[in-house]
Coordinates of C-alpha atoms in Angstrom, one line a residue:
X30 CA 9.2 20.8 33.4
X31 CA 6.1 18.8 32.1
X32 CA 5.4 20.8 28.9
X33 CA 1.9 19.7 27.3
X34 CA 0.9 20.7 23.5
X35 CA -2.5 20.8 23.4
X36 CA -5.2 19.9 20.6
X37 CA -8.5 20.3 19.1
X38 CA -9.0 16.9 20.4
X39 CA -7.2 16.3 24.0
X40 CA -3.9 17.8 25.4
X41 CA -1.0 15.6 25.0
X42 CA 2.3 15.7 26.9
X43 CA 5.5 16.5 25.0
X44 CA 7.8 14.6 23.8
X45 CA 11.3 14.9 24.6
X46 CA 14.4 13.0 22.3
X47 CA 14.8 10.0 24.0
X48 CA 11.3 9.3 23.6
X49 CA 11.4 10.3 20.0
X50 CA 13.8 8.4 19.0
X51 CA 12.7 5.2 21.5
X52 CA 9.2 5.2 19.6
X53 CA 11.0 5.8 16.5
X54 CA 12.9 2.8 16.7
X55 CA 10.2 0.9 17.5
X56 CA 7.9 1.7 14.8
X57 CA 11.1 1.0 12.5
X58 CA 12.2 -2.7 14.2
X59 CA 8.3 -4.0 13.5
X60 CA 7.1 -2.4 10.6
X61 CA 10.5 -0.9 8.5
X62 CA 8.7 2.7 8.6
X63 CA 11.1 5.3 9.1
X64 CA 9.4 8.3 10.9
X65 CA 11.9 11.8 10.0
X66 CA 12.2 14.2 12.7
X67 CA 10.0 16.1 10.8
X68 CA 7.1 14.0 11.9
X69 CA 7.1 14.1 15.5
X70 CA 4.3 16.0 16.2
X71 CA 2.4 13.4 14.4
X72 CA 3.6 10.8 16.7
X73 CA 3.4 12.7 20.2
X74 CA -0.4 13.0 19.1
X75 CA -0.7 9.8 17.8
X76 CA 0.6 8.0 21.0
X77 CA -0.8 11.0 23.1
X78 CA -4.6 10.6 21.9
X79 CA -4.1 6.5 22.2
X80 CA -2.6 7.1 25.9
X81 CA -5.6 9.2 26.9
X82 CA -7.6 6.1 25.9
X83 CA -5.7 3.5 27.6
X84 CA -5.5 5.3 30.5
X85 CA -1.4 6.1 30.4
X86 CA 0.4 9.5 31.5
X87 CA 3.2 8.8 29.9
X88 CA 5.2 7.8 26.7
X89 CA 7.3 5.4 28.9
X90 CA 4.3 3.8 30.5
X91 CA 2.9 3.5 27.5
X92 CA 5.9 1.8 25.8
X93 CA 6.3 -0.3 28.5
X94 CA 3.0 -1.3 28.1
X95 CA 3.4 -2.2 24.6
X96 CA 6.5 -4.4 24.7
X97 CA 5.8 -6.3 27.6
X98 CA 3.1 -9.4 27.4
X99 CA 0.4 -11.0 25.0
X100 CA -1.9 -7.7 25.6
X101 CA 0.9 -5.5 24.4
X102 CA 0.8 -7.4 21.2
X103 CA -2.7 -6.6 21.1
X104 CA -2.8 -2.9 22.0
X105 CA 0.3 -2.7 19.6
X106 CA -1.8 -3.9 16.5
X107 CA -4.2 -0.7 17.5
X108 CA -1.4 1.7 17.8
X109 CA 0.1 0.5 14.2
X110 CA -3.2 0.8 12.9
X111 CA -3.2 4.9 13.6
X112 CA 0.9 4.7 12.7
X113 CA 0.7 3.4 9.5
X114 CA -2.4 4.6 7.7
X115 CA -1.9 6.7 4.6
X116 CA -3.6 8.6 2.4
X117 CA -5.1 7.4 -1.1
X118 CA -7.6 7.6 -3.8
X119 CA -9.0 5.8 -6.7
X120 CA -6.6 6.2 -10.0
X121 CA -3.9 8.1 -7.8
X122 CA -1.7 8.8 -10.8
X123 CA -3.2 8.3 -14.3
X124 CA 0.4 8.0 -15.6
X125 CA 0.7 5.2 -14.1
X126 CA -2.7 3.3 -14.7
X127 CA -2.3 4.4 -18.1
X128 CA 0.8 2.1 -18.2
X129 CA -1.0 -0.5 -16.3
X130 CA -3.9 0.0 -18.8
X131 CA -1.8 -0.5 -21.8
X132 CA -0.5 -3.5 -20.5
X133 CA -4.0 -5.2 -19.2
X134 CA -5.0 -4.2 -23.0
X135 CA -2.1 -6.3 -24.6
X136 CA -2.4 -9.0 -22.5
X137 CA -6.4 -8.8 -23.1
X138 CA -5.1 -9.3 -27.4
X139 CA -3.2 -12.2 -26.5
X140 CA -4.7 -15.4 -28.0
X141 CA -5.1 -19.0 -25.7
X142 CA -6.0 -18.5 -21.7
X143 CA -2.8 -18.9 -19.6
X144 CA -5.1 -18.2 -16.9
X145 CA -6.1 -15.5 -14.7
X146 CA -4.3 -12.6 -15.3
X147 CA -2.9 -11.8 -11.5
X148 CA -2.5 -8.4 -9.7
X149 CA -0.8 -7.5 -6.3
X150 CA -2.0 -4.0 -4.8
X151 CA 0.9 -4.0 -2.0
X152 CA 0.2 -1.2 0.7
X153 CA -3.3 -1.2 -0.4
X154 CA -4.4 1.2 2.1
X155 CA -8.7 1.4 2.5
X156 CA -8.8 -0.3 -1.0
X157 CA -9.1 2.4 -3.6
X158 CA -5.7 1.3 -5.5
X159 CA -6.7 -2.4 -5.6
X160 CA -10.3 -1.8 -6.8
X161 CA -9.0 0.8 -9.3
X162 CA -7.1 -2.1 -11.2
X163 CA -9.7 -4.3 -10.7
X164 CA -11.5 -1.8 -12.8
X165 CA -9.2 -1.3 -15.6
X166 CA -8.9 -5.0 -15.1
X167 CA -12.6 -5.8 -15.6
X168 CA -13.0 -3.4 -18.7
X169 CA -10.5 -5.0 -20.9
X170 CA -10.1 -8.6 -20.0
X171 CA -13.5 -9.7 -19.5
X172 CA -15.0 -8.7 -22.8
X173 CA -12.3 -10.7 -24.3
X174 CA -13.6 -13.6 -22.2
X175 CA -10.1 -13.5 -19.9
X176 CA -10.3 -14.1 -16.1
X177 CA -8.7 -11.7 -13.7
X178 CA -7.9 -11.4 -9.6
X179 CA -6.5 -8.2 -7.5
X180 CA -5.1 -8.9 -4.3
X181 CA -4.5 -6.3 -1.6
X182 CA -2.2 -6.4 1.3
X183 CA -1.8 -3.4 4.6
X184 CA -0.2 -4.0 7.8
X185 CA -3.2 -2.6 9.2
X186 CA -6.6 -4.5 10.0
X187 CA -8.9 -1.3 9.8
X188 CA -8.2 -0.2 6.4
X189 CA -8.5 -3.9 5.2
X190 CA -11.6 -4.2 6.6
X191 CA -13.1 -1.1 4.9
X192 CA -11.4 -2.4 1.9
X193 CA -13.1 -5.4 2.5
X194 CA -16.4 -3.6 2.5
X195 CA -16.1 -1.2 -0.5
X196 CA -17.8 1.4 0.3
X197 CA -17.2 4.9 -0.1
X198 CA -17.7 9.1 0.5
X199 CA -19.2 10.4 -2.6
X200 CA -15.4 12.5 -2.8
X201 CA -14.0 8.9 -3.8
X202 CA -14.9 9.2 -7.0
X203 CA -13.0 12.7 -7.6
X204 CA -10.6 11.3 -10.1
X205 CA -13.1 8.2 -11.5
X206 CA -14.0 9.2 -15.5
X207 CA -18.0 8.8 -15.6
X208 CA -17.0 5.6 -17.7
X209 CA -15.5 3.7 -14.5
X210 CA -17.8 4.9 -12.0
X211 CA -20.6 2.9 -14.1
X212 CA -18.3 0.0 -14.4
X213 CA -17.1 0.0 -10.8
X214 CA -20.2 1.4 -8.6
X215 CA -23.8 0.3 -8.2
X216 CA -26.6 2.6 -6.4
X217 CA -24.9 6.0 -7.7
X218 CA -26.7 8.9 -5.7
X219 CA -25.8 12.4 -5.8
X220 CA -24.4 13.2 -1.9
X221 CA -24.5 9.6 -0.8
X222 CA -21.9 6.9 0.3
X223 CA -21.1 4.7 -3.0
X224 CA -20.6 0.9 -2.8
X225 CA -17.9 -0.6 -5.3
X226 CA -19.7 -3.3 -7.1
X227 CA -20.5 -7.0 -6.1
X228 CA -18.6 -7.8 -9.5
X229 CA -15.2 -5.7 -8.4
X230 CA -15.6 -7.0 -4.9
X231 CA -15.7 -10.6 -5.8
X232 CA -12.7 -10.5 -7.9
X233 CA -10.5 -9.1 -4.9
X234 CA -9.3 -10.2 -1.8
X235 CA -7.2 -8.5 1.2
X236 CA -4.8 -9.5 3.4
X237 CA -2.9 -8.7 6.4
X238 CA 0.6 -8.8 5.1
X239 CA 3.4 -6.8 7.0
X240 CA 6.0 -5.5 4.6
X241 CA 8.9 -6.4 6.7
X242 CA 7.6 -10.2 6.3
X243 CA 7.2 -10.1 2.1
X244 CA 9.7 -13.2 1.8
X245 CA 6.6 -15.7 3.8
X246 CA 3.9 -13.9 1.6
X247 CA 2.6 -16.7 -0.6
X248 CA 1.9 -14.7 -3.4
X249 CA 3.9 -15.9 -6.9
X250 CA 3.6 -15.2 -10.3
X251 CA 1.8 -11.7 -10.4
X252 CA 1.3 -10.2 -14.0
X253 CA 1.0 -7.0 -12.4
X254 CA 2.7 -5.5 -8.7
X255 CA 1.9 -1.7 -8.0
X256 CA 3.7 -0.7 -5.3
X257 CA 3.5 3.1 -5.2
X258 CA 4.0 5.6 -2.2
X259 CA 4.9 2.9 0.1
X260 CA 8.5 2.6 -0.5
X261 CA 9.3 6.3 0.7
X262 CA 8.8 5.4 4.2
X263 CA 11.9 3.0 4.6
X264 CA 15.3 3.7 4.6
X265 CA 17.5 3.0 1.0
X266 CA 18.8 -0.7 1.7
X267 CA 15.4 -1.7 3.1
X268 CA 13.7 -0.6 -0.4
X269 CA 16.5 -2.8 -2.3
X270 CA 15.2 -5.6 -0.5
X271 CA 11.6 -5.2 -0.7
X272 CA 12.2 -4.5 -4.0
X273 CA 14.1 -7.8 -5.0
X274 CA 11.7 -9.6 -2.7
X275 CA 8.7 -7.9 -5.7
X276 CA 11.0 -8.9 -8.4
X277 CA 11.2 -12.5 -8.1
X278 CA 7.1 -12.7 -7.2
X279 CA 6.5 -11.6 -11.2
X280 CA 5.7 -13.6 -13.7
X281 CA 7.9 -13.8 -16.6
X282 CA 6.3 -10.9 -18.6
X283 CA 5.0 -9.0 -15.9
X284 CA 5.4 -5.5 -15.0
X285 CA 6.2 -3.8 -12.2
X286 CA 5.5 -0.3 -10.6
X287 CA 6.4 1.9 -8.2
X288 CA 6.4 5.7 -7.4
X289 CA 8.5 8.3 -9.4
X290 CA 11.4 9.2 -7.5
X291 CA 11.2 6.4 -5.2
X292 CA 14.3 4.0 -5.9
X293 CA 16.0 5.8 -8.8
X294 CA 18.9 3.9 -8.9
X295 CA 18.0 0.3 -8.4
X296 CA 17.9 -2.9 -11.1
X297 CA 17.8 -6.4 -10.7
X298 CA 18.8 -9.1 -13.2
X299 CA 15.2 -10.3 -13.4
X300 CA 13.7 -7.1 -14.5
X301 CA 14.5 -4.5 -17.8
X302 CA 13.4 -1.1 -16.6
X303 CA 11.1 0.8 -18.5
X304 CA 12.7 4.2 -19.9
X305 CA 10.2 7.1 -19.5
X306 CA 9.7 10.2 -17.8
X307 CA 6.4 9.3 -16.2
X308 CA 6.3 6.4 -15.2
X309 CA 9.1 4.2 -13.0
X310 CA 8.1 0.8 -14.1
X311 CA 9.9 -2.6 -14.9
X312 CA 9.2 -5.4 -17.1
X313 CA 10.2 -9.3 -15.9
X314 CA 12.0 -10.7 -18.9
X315 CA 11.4 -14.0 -20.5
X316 CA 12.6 -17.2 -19.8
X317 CA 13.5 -19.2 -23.1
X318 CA 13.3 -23.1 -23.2
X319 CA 17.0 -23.3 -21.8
X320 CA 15.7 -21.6 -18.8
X321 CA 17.8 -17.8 -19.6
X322 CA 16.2 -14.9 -19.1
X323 CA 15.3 -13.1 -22.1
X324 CA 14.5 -9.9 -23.5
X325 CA 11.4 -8.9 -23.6

């Protein structure tokens, strides 16, 4: 029987297991996501809404549709798009961009200009986490005459390209302390859309980067890597390499960060974890002249 679930938006047929865990598979062998059981009914209505677009009546059809010819890469870089997308906000946990804070401010103390300090917002999302350490960025080091750059990278093209454009619901700014929202915002209006500032914007840049491809990203040297809710979505061993792949793209000195909970028994000779309760950060030691890695 050809059960159908329907929604507020179409009605979409059900998915049986072998198309569950066909799809599921998929997603996994191009991206690394791991989609639980759990989340089916987000991906029969994913795939279900798409198929209505395209035309399809079923998951094989569509599926077929997808791995088969130059126009399935192309309808596959829409699908991903709806697949992948997660939810975020500006200053999603103030534990961590506290840490990130203290760091930017030591680093802002420094004497001499080793350059611009570099940060890597991987799984960026729409943009709010790469613009939020631009912020902290912008506050500290730029007083103190010290040059800065945030780079964002997504799998998906749509939320780059609102990245890209900076511009916001007036709910964005939920969790942005009245001191940031005048350092990151221009045209505040009460009810209206806000639009990070030309200053933010011009110090970051966004990039397609798929995570399962982090070895070809050109990216070196970062002072700073937040990587946070991204790393739940793959299975262990996958994490252990993205994370090693993170590792060796610090600079010596540079932290990283990544979600509480979400790789609690990794380390990697490059890196001395940082011991707290709030934060699950690491530190890249120091080389000394003979080239050894040093304690920080």
């Amino acid at each position: 029987m050809n059960h159908q679930l329907r929604t507020g938006l179409s009605t979409v047929p059900e998915m049986d297991d072998t198309q569950f865990v066909r799809w599921q598979g998929l997603l996994e062998e191009r991206t690394g996501m791991c989609l639980a059981p759990q989340r089916r009914s987000f991906l029969q209505t994913s795939l279900g809404l798409r198929m209505r677009e395209v035309g399809c009546d079923s998951y094989q059809e569509y599926y077929d549709r997808i791995v088969n010819g130059a126009s399935g890469a192309i309808e596959w870089s829409t699908l991903v798009d709806r697949l992948t997308v997660q939810e975020t906000r500006f200053f999603r946990d103030p534990d961590a961009f506290a840490f990130v804070e203290q760091f930017v401010q030591q680093k802002a103390a420094e004497s001499g200009d080793d350059g611009a300090l570099e940060f890597w917002s991987v799984g960026c999302s729409s943009g709010e986490e790469a613009y939020s350490l631009a912020m902290v960025a912008e506050r500290h080091l730029t007083a103190q005459g010290k040059r800065y750059a945030v780079t964002g990278t997504d799998i998906s093209t749509i939320v780059l390209r609102k990245a890209r454009a900076g511009r916001y619901q007036p709910r964005a700014l939920d969790w942005v302390t009245d001191e940031y929202r005048q350092l990151g915002f221009k045209d505040l209006q009460p009810g209206s859309p806000v639009q990070v500032s030309d200053t933010l914007r011009q110090r970051c840049c966004f990039s397609q980067v798929n995570i399962l491809n982090l070895a070809n990203c050109p990216l070196q040297s970062q002072h700073v890597i937040y990587c946070q809710n991204v790393l739940i979505y793959f299975r262990r061993w996958r994490r252990r390499e993205i994370l090693n792949v993170l590792a060796e793209r610090l600079a010596p000195g540079g932290i990283l960060v990544i979600g509480l909970g979400e790789m609690v028994d990794w380390q990697h000779p490059l890196l001395e974890q940082v011991h707290s309760s709030r934060v699950s950060a690491f530190v890249r030691k120091q080389s000394n002249s003979t080239g050894e890695t040093t304690r920080r």
